[in-house]
Tab-separated table of C-alpha atoms and ligand atoms in Angstrom:
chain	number	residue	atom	x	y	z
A	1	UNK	CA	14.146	-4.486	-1.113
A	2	UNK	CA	13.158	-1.008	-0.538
A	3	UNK	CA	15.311	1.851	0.582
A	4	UNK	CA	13.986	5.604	1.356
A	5	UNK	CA	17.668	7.639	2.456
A	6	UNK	CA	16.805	11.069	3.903
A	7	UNK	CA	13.966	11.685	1.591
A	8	UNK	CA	12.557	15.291	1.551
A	9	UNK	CA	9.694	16.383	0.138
A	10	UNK	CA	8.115	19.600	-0.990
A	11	UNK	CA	4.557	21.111	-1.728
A	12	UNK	CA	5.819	24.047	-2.991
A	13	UNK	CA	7.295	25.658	0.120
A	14	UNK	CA	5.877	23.296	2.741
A	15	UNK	CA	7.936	20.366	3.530
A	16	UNK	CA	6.205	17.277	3.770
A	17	UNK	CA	9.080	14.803	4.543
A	18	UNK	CA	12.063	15.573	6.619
A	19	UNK	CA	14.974	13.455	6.431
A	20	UNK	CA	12.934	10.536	5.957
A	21	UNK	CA	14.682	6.867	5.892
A	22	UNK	CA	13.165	3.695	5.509
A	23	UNK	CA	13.907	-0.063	4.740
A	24	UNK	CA	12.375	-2.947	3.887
A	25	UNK	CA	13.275	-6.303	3.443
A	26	UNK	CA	11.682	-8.789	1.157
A	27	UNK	CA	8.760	-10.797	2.065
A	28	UNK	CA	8.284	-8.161	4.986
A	29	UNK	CA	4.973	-6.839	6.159
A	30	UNK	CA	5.767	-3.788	7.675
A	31	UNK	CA	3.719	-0.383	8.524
A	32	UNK	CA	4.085	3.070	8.591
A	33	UNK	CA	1.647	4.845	11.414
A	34	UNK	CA	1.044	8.511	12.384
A	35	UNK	CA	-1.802	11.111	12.559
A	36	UNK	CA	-3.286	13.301	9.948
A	37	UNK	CA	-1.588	15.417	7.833
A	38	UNK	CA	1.876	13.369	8.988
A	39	UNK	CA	2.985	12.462	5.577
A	40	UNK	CA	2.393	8.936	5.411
A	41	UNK	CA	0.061	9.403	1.791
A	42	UNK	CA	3.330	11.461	0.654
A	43	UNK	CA	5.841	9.209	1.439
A	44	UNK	CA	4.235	6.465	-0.718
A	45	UNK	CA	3.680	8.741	-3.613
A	46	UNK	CA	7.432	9.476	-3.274
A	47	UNK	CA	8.064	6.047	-3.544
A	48	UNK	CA	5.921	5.389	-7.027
A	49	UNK	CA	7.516	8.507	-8.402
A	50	UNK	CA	4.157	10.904	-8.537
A	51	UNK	CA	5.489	13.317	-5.646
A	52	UNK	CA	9.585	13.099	-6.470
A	53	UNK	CA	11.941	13.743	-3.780
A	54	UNK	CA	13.656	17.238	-3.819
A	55	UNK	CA	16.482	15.579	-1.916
A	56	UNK	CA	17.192	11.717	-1.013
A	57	UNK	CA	17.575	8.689	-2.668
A	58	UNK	CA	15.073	5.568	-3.171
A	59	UNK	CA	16.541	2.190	-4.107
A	60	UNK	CA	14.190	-0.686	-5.350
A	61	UNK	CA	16.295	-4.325	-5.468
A	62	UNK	CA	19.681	-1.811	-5.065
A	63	UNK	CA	18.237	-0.030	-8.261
A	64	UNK	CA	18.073	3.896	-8.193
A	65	UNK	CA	14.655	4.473	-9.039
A	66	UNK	CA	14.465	8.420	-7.516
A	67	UNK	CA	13.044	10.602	-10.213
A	68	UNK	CA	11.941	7.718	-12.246
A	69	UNK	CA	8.675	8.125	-13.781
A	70	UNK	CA	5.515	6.064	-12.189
A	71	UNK	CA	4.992	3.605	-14.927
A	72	UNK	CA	8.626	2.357	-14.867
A	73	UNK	CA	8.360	2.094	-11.090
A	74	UNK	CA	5.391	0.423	-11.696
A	75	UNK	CA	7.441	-2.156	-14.604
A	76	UNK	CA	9.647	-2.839	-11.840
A	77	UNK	CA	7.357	-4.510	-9.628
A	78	UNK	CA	5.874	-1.515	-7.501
A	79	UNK	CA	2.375	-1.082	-7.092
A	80	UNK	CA	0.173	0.753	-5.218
A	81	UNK	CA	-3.571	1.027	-3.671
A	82	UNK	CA	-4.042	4.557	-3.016
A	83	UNK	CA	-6.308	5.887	-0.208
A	84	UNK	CA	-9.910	6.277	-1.309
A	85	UNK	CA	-9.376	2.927	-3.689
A	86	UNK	CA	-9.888	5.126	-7.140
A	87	UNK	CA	-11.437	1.939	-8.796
A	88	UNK	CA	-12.773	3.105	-12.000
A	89	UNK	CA	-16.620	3.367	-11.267
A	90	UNK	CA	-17.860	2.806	-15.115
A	91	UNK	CA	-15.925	-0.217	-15.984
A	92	UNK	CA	-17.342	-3.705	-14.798
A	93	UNK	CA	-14.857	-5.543	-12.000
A	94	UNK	CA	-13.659	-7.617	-14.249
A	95	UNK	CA	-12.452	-4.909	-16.426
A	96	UNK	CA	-11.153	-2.901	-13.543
A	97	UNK	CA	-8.707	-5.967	-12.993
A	98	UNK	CA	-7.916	-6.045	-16.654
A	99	UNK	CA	-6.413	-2.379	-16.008
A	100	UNK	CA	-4.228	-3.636	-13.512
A	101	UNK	CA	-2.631	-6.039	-15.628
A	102	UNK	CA	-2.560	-3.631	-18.540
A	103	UNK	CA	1.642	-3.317	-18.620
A	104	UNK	CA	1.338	-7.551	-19.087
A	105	UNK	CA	0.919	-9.493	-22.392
A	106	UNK	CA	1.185	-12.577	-20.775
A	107	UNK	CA	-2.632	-13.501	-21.460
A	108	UNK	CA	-2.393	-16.691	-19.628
A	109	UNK	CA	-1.328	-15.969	-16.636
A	110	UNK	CA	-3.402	-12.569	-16.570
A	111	UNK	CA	-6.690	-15.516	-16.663
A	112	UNK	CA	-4.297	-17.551	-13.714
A	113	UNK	CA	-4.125	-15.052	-11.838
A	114	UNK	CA	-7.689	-13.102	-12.310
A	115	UNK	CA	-9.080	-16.679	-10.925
A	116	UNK	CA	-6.306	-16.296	-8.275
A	117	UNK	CA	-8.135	-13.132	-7.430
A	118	UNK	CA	-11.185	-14.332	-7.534
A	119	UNK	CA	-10.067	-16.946	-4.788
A	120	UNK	CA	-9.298	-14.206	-2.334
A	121	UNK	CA	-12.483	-12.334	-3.157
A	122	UNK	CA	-15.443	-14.997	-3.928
A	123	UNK	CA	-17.846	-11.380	-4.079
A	124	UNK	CA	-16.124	-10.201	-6.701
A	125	UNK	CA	-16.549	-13.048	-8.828
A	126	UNK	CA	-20.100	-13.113	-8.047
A	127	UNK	CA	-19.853	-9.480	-9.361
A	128	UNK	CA	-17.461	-9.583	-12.055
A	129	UNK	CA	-19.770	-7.740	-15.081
A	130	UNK	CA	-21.542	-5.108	-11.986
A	131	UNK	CA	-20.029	-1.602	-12.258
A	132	UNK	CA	-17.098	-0.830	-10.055
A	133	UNK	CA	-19.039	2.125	-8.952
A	134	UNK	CA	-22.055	0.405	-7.663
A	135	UNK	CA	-20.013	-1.747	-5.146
A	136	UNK	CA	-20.207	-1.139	-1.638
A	137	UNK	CA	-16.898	0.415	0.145
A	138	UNK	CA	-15.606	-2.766	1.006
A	139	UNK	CA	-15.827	-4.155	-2.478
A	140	UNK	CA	-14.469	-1.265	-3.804
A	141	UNK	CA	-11.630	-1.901	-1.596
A	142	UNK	CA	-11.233	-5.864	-2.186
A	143	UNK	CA	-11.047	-4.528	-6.097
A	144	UNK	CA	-8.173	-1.828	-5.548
A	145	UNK	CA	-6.639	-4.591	-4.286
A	146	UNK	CA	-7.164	-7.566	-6.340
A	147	UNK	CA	-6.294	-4.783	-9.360
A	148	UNK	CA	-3.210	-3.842	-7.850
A	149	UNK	CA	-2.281	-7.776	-7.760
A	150	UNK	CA	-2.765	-8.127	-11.120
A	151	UNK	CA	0.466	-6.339	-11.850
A	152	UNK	CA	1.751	-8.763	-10.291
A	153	UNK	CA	4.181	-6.133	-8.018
A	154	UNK	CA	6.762	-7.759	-5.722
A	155	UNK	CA	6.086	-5.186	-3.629
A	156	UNK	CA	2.382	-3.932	-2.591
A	157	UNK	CA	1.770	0.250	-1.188
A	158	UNK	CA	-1.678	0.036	0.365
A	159	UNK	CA	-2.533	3.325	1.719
A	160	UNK	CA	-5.221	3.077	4.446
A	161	UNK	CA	-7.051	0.224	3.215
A	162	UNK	CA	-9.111	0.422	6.373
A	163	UNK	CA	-10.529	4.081	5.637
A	164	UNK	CA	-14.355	4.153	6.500
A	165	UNK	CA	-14.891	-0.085	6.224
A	166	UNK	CA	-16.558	-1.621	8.871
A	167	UNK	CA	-14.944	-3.290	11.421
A	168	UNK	CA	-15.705	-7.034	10.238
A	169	UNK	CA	-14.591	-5.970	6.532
A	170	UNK	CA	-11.224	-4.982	7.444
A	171	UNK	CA	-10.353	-7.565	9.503
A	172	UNK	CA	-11.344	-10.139	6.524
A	173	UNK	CA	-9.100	-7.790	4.069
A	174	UNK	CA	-6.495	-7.587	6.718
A	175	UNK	CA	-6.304	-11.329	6.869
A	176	UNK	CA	-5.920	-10.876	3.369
A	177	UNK	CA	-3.133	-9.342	3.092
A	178	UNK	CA	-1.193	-11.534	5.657
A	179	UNK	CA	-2.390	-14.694	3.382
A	180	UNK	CA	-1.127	-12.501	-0.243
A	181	UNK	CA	2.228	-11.785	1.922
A	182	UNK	CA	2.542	-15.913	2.844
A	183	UNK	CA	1.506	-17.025	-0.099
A	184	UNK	CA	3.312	-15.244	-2.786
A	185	UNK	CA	6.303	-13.877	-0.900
A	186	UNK	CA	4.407	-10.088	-1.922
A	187	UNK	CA	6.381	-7.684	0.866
A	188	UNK	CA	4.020	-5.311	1.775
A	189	UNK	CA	4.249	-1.355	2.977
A	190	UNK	CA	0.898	-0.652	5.376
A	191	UNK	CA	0.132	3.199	6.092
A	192	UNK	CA	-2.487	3.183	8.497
A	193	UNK	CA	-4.052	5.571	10.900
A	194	UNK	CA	-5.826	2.467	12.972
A	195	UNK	CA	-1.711	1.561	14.426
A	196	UNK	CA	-3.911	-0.818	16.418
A	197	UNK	CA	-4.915	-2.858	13.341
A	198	UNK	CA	-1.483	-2.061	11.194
A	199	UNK	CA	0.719	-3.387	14.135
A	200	UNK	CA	-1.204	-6.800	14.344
A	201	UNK	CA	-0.532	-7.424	11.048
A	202	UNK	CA	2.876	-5.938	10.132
A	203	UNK	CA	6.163	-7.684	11.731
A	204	UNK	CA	7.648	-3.676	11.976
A	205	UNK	CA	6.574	-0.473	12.450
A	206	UNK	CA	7.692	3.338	11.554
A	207	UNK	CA	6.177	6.316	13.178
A	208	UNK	CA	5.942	9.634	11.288
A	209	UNK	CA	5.113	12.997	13.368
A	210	UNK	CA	5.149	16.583	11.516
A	211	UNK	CA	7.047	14.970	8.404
A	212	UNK	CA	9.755	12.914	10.153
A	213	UNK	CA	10.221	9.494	11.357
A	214	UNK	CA	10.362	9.710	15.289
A	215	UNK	CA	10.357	6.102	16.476
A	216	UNK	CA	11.040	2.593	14.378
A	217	UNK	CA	10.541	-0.589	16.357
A	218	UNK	CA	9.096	-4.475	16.085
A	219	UNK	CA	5.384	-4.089	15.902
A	220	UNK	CA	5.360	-5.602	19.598
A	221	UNK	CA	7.483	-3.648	21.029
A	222	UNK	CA	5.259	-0.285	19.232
A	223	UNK	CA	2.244	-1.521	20.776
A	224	UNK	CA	3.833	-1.726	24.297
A	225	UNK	CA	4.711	1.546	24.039
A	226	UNK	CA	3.479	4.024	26.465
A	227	UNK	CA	3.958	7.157	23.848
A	228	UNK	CA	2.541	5.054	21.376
A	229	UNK	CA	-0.256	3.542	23.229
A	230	UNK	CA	-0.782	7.119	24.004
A	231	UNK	CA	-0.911	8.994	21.039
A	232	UNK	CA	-2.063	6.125	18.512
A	233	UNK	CA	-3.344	3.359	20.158
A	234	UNK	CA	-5.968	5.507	22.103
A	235	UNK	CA	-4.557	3.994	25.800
B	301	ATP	P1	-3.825	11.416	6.055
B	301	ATP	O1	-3.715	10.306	7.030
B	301	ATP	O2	-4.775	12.491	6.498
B	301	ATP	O3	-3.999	10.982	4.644
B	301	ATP	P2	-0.970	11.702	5.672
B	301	ATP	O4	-0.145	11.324	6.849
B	301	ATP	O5	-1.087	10.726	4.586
B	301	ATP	O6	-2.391	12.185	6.138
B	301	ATP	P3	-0.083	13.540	3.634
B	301	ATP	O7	-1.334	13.423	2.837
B	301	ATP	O8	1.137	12.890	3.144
B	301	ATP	O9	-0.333	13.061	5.138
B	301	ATP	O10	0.200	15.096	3.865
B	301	ATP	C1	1.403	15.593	4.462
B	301	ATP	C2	1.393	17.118	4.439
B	301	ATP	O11	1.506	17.586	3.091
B	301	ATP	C3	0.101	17.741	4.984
B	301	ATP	O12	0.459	18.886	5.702
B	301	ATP	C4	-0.693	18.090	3.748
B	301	ATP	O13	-1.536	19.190	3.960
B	301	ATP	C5	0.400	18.421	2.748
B	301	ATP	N1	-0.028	18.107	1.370
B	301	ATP	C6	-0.412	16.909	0.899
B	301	ATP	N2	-0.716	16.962	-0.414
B	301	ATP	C7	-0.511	18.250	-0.782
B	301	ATP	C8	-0.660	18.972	-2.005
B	301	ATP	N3	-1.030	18.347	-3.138
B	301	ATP	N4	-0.369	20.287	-2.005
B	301	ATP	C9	0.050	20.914	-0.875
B	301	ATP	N5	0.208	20.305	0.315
B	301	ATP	C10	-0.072	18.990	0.372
């Protein structure tokens, strides 16, 4: 479903990805791990088209979509929840989920699948006319993803969902996930720092050091991994 091919990636003269490569079937769960700094926010922004590879290619369904600008990545069925949720802290939650569904006209199914939403998240629909800023950091995070769902994508970039949530709050979002994935067939790309948490969930893991991919293995055979238990896993 998704290809990366020896993506690189600049910031000016610092290169964020080396030679990265990366696939995913559909209906997948799988996870990207590594430390701080190790390009795993970058190599989902190269993949919705807001930090374009210098070199590479990135296929969507065996489409080219390198280069391509975000909101046609986005019209193909890619969405993502970025890292610090960026929920828009004015609007009510119920308007934040009308944003994600803003490229649909579909007004039905928008209503289906708000209620679908609202399914997942009871507390939101309990809060649906509060401000999105006035949610706690767990909300927030429930509504970056329940907005991002309302695009309906066929495939889902969360990046580090489980960023300063307690403990009991991820694992209910992490279960989630894992129910969105069954239920709707929504593959899913996980970059986490907590490889603990990621690798319970995903079915596959990659593991990016310094810009590069250095190890890509089942998720079972990551956590047995004495280098990985080492360095991520905190073994
Ligand atoms: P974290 O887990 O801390 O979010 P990460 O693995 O997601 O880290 P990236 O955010 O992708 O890492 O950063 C990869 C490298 O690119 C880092 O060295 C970072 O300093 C650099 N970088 C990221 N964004 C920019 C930017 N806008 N301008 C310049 N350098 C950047």
């Amino acid at each position: 479903m998704l290809k990366l091919k020896n993506v690189q990636t600049f910031y000016g003269n610092i290169q964020a990805l080396k030679d990265v490569t990366i696939e995913i079937s559909e209906g997948e769960i799988i996870t990207l791990i590594g430390a701080n700094g190790a390009g795993k926010s970058t190599t989902l922004m190269a993949v919705c088209g807001i930090v374009p590879p210098r070199s590479g290619e990135i296929f969507f369904m065996d489409e080219p979509i390198t280069g391509m600008e975000p909101d046609k990545i986005v019209s193909l069925g890619i969405c993502q929840v970025p890292e610090g949720r960026r929920i828009f802290p004015y609007l009510s939650v119920a308007e934040n989920l009308d944003m994600g569904a803003f490229l649909r006209n579909d007004r039905a199914e928008i209503k289906k699948d708000m209620e679908y939403v609202f399914d997942l998240f009871p507390i939101l629909a309990e809060r649906r006319h509060q401000a999105g800023g006035t949610l706690s950091g767990g909300e927030q995070q429930m509504l970056a993803i329940s907005r991002a769902l309302m695009a309906r994508p066929r495939l889902l970039l969360l990046d580090e969902p489980s960023l300063g949530l307690a403990p009991l709050i991820v694992k209910q979002i992490f279960e989630i996930l894992s129910k969105i994935n069954a239920e709707n067939n929504t593959t899913i790309f996980l970059v986490e720092q907590n490889a603990n948490l990621a690798l319970k969930v995903a079915a596959r893991g990659y593991v990016m050091e310094n810009g590069r991919i250095t190890l890509t293995n089942s998720s079972k055979n990551l956590l047995a991994d004495e280098e990985v238990k080492k360095a991520y896993l905190g073994l």
